[in-house]
Amino acid sequence: MEALLDYAWVVVALPLLSAALIAMFGKQLPGGGSELGVASLGLAFLASAGIAWETFVNSPIEPVERALEWSPLGGGFVFELGILVDGLTAVMLLLVTTVSLMVHIYSREYMRGEPRFTYFFSMLSLFTFSMLVLVVANNLLLAVIGWELVGLCSFLLIGFYWEKKPNQDAANKAFLTTKFGDVGLIVGVIVLSAGMFELDTSTPFNILEINGAAAAGDLATGTIVLGMLLIFLGCVSKSGQMPLHVWLPDAMAGPTPVSALIHAATMVTAGVFLLARLYPVMAQSQAVMAVIAVVGVITLFFGGLLALVQDDLKKVLAYSTISQLGYMIAALGVGGYTASMFHLFTHGFFKALLFLGAGSLIHAVHSNNMSDMGGMARAMPHTFWTFIVGSLALAGFPLTAGFFSKDEILIAGDIWAGAGFATGALVYWIGLAAAFVTTFYMARVCFLVFAGENRSHHPPHESGKQMVGPLMLLAVLSIASGYLLSPFSPDQPNFETWMATPILDEDATFPFTEDGATEATGVQGDGVQAGGEVVAVEGAEGGPVSVLHGVPSWHPDLLAIVLGIFAVAIFLAYRFYGRGVPERDPTLRMGPVSTALVNKYGFDAFGYRFIVVPVRDTLSRWATYSSNHWLDGIVGGVGRATMSVAQSTYRVLDQRVIDGGVNGAAFSAAWWSERLKRIQSGDVQRYAGALVAGVIVLILAFIAVR
Amino acid sequence: MTGHDVVFVLVGLLTAAAAILTVTSKNLVHAALFLATTLAGIAGVFLVLAADFLALVQLVVYVGAVAVLFLFGLMLTRAPIGREALDNQNRGLAIGVSGGLFVVLSALIVDAVVGGSLGDTTVAEVTGPGIEDIGMAIFAEWVLPFEVLSMLLLAALIGAIVLARREPGDSGEEAMATRIDFGDAPPTEGTDSLSSGSLPELTSGERREGGP
Amino acid sequence: MSPLGPLLLATLLFCVGIYGVIARRNAVLVLMSVELMLNAVNINLVAFSNLLFPEDAAVSGQIFALFIIGVAAAEVGVGLAIVFNMFRNRASVNVDDVDLMRW
């Protein structure tokens, strides 16, 4: 099993292989190439499961790094093509391959009959490969390569139905928005590596080295703040944080399995993953963490509110994804490294489940809109109960995975508040409020879709085995994955030790928390009952805050609050939507609030009004005028001048100089060769004479030089 | 002037004169005989220089074998023993070049020997290694080059035979080797028997010129 | 004994050989001239070895001369064979008749 970690690259190579094979031979195969994708993902999943088991049972493990080194430029710079396997990598490998395998199987039925079936599977495999490259990369350059590949695959799959203009637009929007952040990412990576260059390393992009240098305090504060904020810009765009979230709802134009795989479970978590990868660097700066926490909090709350007014089932889920990503980002900002990754892990499963369930519904009624559904519980029983499980997990119902992971985030906020940081309290209270919102909109979805009368134009039918199977498996995982870090978990191994590394071990603390900032704010660390007690007390005493918080203890009062929130939200949702009549939707009757939400806070309108309109109407009109009146004159004058210059150039330069030169060269060559060829007389004795004459000249030259 | 010098001057003058006559003689056979004289003179020079073994080898190989070989060569190529012009139009070039080279080289030598840049070069008694030393050197120190030289002689032997051979058993025929040289398909037997009546050399020459 | 005489004699023979190589038409005569040049080199070698450096290069000079004699014998053999061949093909042994490789 040990050797398995060395061969983690096989997990990456398998999807690439299948992508190429599907592209080449897929059309000839009976399954259109999908069987190749499922087989390779199955193998990759088995290998990932082995790796995950190995790293989990023996956790915390030393990171395993294997790299091919290439030094094309010299000068002490080595480009690495390598893998880095630790608990973080193993978690992501397991998540990506599991969800990808489920989506592959699911798509075999969902995409049946599509004209570009083979292309779709090739792209799915290629996407999986790209994501895995990003996950196992041992240096930031390779990670950026994987990051961009992921963006490319996302673009191609969003625009999968490219015959329709809105889908093209959605793909372009996603690509351009994320590309905006990618610029920040690349510059940030360069800033960090420039800092590393000063430390005389030959591999300035190596993640372990950067983390080690940052933890040892070798990197300058300016480098860390600038580099991490720029990298965070990339994460904002990729992980759909405000204000660059605008592409994610539009990305739902892609096929539903793609939404499940890319825009819910894996790709959008890339930003969170990258921040977690560089957590030791990020943990050096209070300012960076504060910025990240604030952005996360804003996103998690307002993103959740947007989900209230959507009628498109997939868009509800998209906004809920934005909100949940906000939780993860906010958790990173308040010291909840483990909590963030834990939520990423569980969220990957239940959000994939919800999207695939939504796909199953859409498949049945041929519409994305909830107003076209209703009463599906009887027609699609398996889809119904798996969807309910996913909704409960998302809403954080006790004993589901979402409950444990989301509460970890709240605990982290609580501890952070206890250490005297206002962002901790912000995350705690707004997180709780958003949990209410989440429960409410998920209850709304469930009532609208499953309760009441059937409003669809097609008689709904349950989906086939290949779609229901993945749903059931993901439903099981949506519950089971939460017990990796719960009050029931042993001290070792659990999810937290899994995430631990030699740098982020039990002794690791946030350096800027050491001088007892407890009294700075009024929020008490143990005021809200949540956290692991020991650490909370530590924070209250003004000691440094640990990165790892320990196994959470059981808090009946928190449980009570959560259940209370849950009950109220369900009750309200039942009051409004219990009979499944969307005409009376109260979320649309809240006056200006509803208007703001329907207009998505005006982000799109803002972009249209202040970027598109000024550029299109004012700027372009002025440009037209100036071009017609001023530029044309200039251009015309320049044109005429150019013409006359060209004429004279032609007469003098071209005809005389250049043609003369060329012809002269030819003529002189002919003239000279006519004379020089006589040397080549064929008379050997003349040659000999010339040879000896040359010898004489050489001897004379020798004498003269001597 | 020692006795050695006197003898050397005499032998050297003889050799030089014979050499000049070799390249200026109007008669081919005379030229070959003058060459033999030159080579014998060189053997004398070797004797004076106390290289006894080399002098003997010179006599055996050059005067005995090579000179005779040249005579045979002249006879077999039907050398025009008459007043045919033996020199080509390059004579002026030849005189200029060889004269110039001689002037330059001898000036260098005289400058080096008489001018004293070589130090005192006059030897009272000329000595050289005996035959025993030469034998030991050849078969101990120089044995590998010696063997290589023997291989070279063998190759030259075979090469000369191949180049000069006529059709076996048919003295009037075109040599196989020339056909191989030009890469032609070998003529059929009938063609060969047709052409066998005329002079073989002329026949083959004409054929070659009419060929591709 | 002074090395001047042998060296001058060798130079003379060499230059006479060059003259013969350049000026003679008959291929056999050209080969003879080549022999003259080779012998000039032999004289040079023996003179240097026995008169100028009797201790250092006592045997080497003569051995080189011997090798040159051997190589010259081979060269004469092959050279004459080529001349015969040429005579058979062109009915002439004049060097200036063989100028196929000209412009």
Short mmCIF file of C-alpha atoms in Angstrom, two decimals, chain A residues 370-622:
data_model
loop_
_atom_site.label_atom_id
_atom_site.label_comp_id
_atom_site.label_asym_id
_atom_site.label_seq_id
_atom_site.Cartn_x
_atom_site.Cartn_y
_atom_site.Cartn_z
CA MET A 370 -40.13 24.27 -10.78
CA SER A 371 -43.43 25.76 -11.88
CA ASP A 372 -43.58 22.91 -14.39
CA MET A 373 -43.05 20.24 -11.77
CA GLY A 374 -44.97 19.35 -8.61
CA GLY A 375 -46.19 16.07 -7.21
CA MET A 376 -43.11 14.21 -8.33
CA ALA A 377 -42.80 12.23 -5.12
CA ARG A 378 -45.23 9.58 -6.25
CA ALA A 379 -43.95 9.33 -9.80
CA MET A 380 -40.26 9.22 -8.95
CA PRO A 381 -39.86 7.66 -5.51
CA HIS A 382 -36.11 6.98 -5.68
CA THR A 383 -35.32 10.43 -6.96
CA PHE A 384 -37.60 11.79 -4.27
CA TRP A 385 -35.95 10.24 -1.23
CA THR A 386 -32.40 10.74 -2.45
CA PHE A 387 -33.19 14.38 -3.20
CA ILE A 388 -34.64 14.77 0.28
CA VAL A 389 -31.48 13.30 1.80
CA GLY A 390 -29.38 15.73 -0.20
CA SER A 391 -31.59 18.65 0.85
CA LEU A 392 -31.35 17.69 4.49
CA ALA A 393 -27.57 17.48 4.25
CA LEU A 394 -27.40 20.86 2.54
CA ALA A 395 -29.67 22.41 5.12
CA GLY A 396 -27.59 20.95 7.92
CA PHE A 397 -30.14 18.67 9.51
CA PRO A 398 -28.56 16.98 12.53
CA LEU A 399 -26.62 13.77 11.94
CA THR A 400 -26.20 14.39 8.21
CA ALA A 401 -22.83 15.24 6.71
CA GLY A 402 -23.78 18.86 6.11
CA PHE A 403 -24.61 19.29 9.77
CA PHE A 404 -21.19 18.20 10.98
CA SER A 405 -19.20 20.09 8.39
CA LYS A 406 -21.15 23.32 8.59
CA ASP A 407 -21.02 23.29 12.36
CA GLU A 408 -17.28 22.85 12.17
CA ILE A 409 -17.21 26.15 10.31
CA LEU A 410 -19.37 27.82 12.93
CA ILE A 411 -17.10 26.42 15.65
CA ALA A 412 -14.09 27.85 13.85
CA GLY A 413 -15.80 31.23 13.72
CA ASP A 414 -16.57 30.97 17.41
CA ILE A 415 -12.99 30.17 18.34
CA TRP A 416 -11.75 32.95 16.11
CA ALA A 417 -14.12 35.36 17.80
CA GLY A 418 -12.80 34.10 21.11
CA ALA A 419 -9.31 35.06 20.03
CA GLY A 420 -10.57 38.58 19.52
CA PHE A 421 -11.24 38.83 15.84
CA ALA A 422 -14.48 40.41 14.74
CA THR A 423 -14.57 38.35 11.55
CA GLY A 424 -15.05 35.27 13.69
CA ALA A 425 -18.27 36.62 15.16
CA LEU A 426 -19.38 37.71 11.71
CA VAL A 427 -18.94 34.21 10.36
CA TYR A 428 -20.70 32.70 13.34
CA TRP A 429 -23.83 34.82 13.35
CA ILE A 430 -24.22 35.31 9.62
CA GLY A 431 -23.44 31.66 9.13
CA LEU A 432 -26.31 30.77 11.41
CA ALA A 433 -28.61 33.19 9.63
CA ALA A 434 -27.64 31.79 6.25
CA ALA A 435 -28.33 28.32 7.55
CA PHE A 436 -31.89 29.45 8.08
CA VAL A 437 -32.04 30.83 4.56
CA THR A 438 -30.59 27.61 3.20
CA THR A 439 -33.15 25.50 4.98
CA PHE A 440 -35.92 27.73 3.77
CA TYR A 441 -35.04 27.69 0.10
CA MET A 442 -34.36 23.98 0.08
CA ALA A 443 -37.71 23.38 1.76
CA ARG A 444 -39.27 25.62 -0.88
CA VAL A 445 -37.70 23.56 -3.62
CA CYS A 446 -38.81 20.29 -2.08
CA PHE A 447 -42.40 21.44 -1.59
CA LEU A 448 -42.65 22.95 -5.03
CA VAL A 449 -41.21 19.95 -6.77
CA PHE A 450 -42.52 17.00 -4.84
CA ALA A 451 -45.74 18.16 -3.17
CA GLY A 452 -49.01 19.18 -4.74
CA GLU A 453 -50.31 18.38 -8.17
CA ASN A 454 -48.31 17.54 -11.22
CA ARG A 455 -48.09 20.60 -13.47
CA SER A 456 -45.82 19.16 -16.16
CA HIS A 457 -46.85 18.53 -19.73
CA HIS A 458 -45.27 15.09 -19.76
CA PRO A 459 -46.32 12.19 -17.60
CA PRO A 460 -43.33 11.89 -15.28
CA HIS A 461 -41.53 8.57 -14.98
CA GLU A 462 -38.74 7.28 -12.79
CA SER A 463 -35.30 7.31 -14.35
CA GLY A 464 -33.38 4.15 -15.19
CA LYS A 465 -30.91 2.21 -13.10
CA GLN A 466 -27.84 4.01 -14.37
CA MET A 467 -29.25 7.30 -13.12
CA VAL A 468 -30.80 6.12 -9.90
CA GLY A 469 -27.78 4.03 -8.85
CA PRO A 470 -25.39 6.96 -8.56
CA LEU A 471 -28.12 8.91 -6.74
CA MET A 472 -28.43 6.24 -4.08
CA LEU A 473 -24.68 5.87 -3.64
CA LEU A 474 -24.25 9.62 -3.30
CA ALA A 475 -27.14 9.73 -0.83
CA VAL A 476 -25.34 7.21 1.36
CA LEU A 477 -22.14 9.23 1.12
CA SER A 478 -24.04 12.42 1.93
CA ILE A 479 -24.78 10.98 5.33
CA ALA A 480 -21.74 8.81 5.94
CA SER A 481 -18.99 11.25 5.01
CA GLY A 482 -19.96 13.48 7.94
CA TYR A 483 -18.82 10.96 10.50
CA LEU A 484 -15.17 11.44 9.58
CA LEU A 485 -15.12 14.41 11.92
CA SER A 486 -17.92 14.34 14.44
CA PRO A 487 -18.25 13.86 18.17
CA PHE A 488 -18.29 10.15 17.38
CA SER A 489 -14.87 10.20 15.70
CA PRO A 490 -11.81 8.77 17.43
CA ASP A 491 -8.87 11.04 18.18
CA GLN A 492 -6.88 9.35 15.48
CA PRO A 493 -7.57 8.86 12.67
CA ASN A 494 -10.21 11.40 11.81
CA PHE A 495 -10.62 14.04 9.14
CA GLU A 496 -8.50 16.51 11.05
CA THR A 497 -5.47 14.27 11.37
CA TRP A 498 -6.01 13.42 7.72
CA MET A 499 -5.59 17.07 6.85
CA ALA A 500 -2.59 17.54 9.12
CA THR A 501 0.84 17.99 7.56
CA PRO A 502 4.28 18.47 9.11
CA ILE A 503 3.69 22.20 8.83
CA LEU A 504 0.04 22.25 9.86
CA ASP A 505 0.41 19.87 12.81
CA GLU A 506 -0.98 20.03 16.30
CA ASP A 507 1.54 22.64 17.35
CA ALA A 508 0.87 24.94 14.43
CA THR A 509 -0.64 28.29 15.42
CA PHE A 510 -1.50 31.57 13.78
CA PRO A 511 1.54 33.76 14.43
CA PHE A 512 -0.35 37.02 14.73
CA THR A 513 -2.62 35.70 17.47
CA GLU A 514 0.08 35.32 20.05
CA ASP A 515 -0.20 38.58 21.92
CA GLY A 516 -3.50 38.01 23.68
CA ALA A 517 -5.93 39.99 21.58
CA THR A 518 -8.85 38.58 23.52
CA GLU A 519 -9.88 41.81 25.10
CA ALA A 520 -9.92 43.67 21.81
CA THR A 521 -13.53 42.89 21.04
CA GLY A 522 -16.48 42.08 23.17
CA VAL A 523 -17.31 38.76 21.59
CA GLN A 524 -16.60 35.94 23.99
CA GLY A 525 -15.06 32.81 22.64
CA ASP A 526 -17.28 30.55 24.67
CA GLY A 527 -20.30 32.81 24.49
CA VAL A 528 -21.90 30.56 21.96
CA GLN A 529 -21.48 27.07 23.23
CA ALA A 530 -20.10 25.61 19.99
CA GLY A 531 -16.43 24.99 19.98
CA GLY A 532 -14.11 22.32 21.24
CA GLU A 533 -13.86 23.44 24.82
CA VAL A 534 -10.14 23.17 25.33
CA VAL A 535 -9.27 25.37 22.42
CA ALA A 536 -11.92 27.91 23.21
CA VAL A 537 -10.48 28.31 26.68
CA GLU A 538 -7.05 28.64 25.21
CA GLY A 539 -8.28 31.43 22.99
CA ALA A 540 -9.92 33.12 25.91
CA GLU A 541 -6.65 33.11 27.79
CA GLY A 542 -5.01 35.01 24.97
CA GLY A 543 -2.70 32.24 23.84
CA PRO A 544 -2.04 31.54 20.19
CA VAL A 545 -4.87 29.96 18.24
CA SER A 546 -4.13 26.51 16.91
CA VAL A 547 -4.72 25.73 13.28
CA LEU A 548 -6.16 22.36 14.21
CA HIS A 549 -9.06 22.49 16.62
CA GLY A 550 -9.39 18.93 17.74
CA VAL A 551 -12.41 16.64 17.64
CA PRO A 552 -15.57 18.64 18.35
CA SER A 553 -17.47 17.86 21.49
CA TRP A 554 -21.24 17.37 21.69
CA HIS A 555 -23.28 20.46 22.45
CA PRO A 556 -27.00 19.94 23.15
CA ASP A 557 -27.66 23.69 23.14
CA LEU A 558 -26.26 24.11 19.64
CA LEU A 559 -28.29 21.12 18.56
CA ALA A 560 -31.37 22.79 20.00
CA ILE A 561 -30.73 26.02 18.15
CA VAL A 562 -30.17 24.23 14.88
CA LEU A 563 -33.30 22.16 15.29
CA GLY A 564 -35.23 25.28 16.16
CA ILE A 565 -34.04 27.08 13.08
CA PHE A 566 -34.84 24.04 11.03
CA ALA A 567 -38.34 23.71 12.39
CA VAL A 568 -39.15 27.37 11.85
CA ALA A 569 -37.84 27.35 8.31
CA ILE A 570 -39.73 24.21 7.40
CA PHE A 571 -42.89 25.53 8.95
CA LEU A 572 -42.67 28.79 7.06
CA ALA A 573 -41.92 27.01 3.83
CA TYR A 574 -44.87 24.70 4.39
CA ARG A 575 -47.13 27.65 5.08
CA PHE A 576 -46.13 29.26 1.80
CA TYR A 577 -45.52 26.34 -0.48
CA GLY A 578 -47.18 23.38 1.17
CA ARG A 579 -49.91 23.23 -1.39
CA GLY A 580 -47.48 23.89 -4.18
CA VAL A 581 -49.01 27.02 -5.65
CA PRO A 582 -46.22 29.19 -6.97
CA GLU A 583 -48.56 32.06 -7.92
CA ARG A 584 -48.63 33.13 -4.29
CA ASP A 585 -44.87 32.98 -3.88
CA PRO A 586 -44.10 35.32 -0.97
CA THR A 587 -40.46 35.64 -1.88
CA LEU A 588 -41.62 37.62 -4.87
CA ARG A 589 -43.85 39.88 -2.78
CA MET A 590 -41.34 41.50 -0.51
CA GLY A 591 -41.27 44.81 -2.34
CA PRO A 592 -37.83 46.27 -2.98
CA VAL A 593 -36.08 43.25 -1.46
CA SER A 594 -37.62 40.95 -4.02
CA THR A 595 -36.80 43.38 -6.77
CA ALA A 596 -33.20 43.44 -5.65
CA LEU A 597 -33.04 39.68 -5.50
CA VAL A 598 -34.74 39.10 -8.83
CA ASN A 599 -32.32 41.53 -10.35
CA LYS A 600 -29.49 39.66 -8.62
CA TYR A 601 -28.59 42.82 -6.68
CA GLY A 602 -28.12 44.46 -10.04
CA PHE A 603 -24.74 42.90 -10.63
CA ASP A 604 -25.60 41.97 -14.16
CA ALA A 605 -27.53 45.21 -14.67
CA PHE A 606 -24.65 47.10 -13.15
CA GLY A 607 -22.29 45.48 -15.57
CA TYR A 608 -24.68 46.22 -18.39
CA ARG A 609 -25.37 49.79 -17.35
CA PHE A 610 -21.90 50.89 -16.43
CA ILE A 611 -19.69 48.74 -18.61
CA VAL A 612 -21.62 47.56 -21.64
CA VAL A 613 -23.81 50.64 -22.21
CA PRO A 614 -21.16 53.32 -21.78
CA VAL A 615 -18.78 51.42 -23.98
CA ARG A 616 -21.38 50.62 -26.57
CA ASP A 617 -23.40 53.83 -26.73
CA THR A 618 -21.22 56.69 -25.61
CA LEU A 619 -17.73 55.57 -26.27
CA SER A 620 -18.49 53.88 -29.55
CA ARG A 621 -20.63 56.79 -30.76
CA TRP A 622 -17.88 59.23 -30.00
#
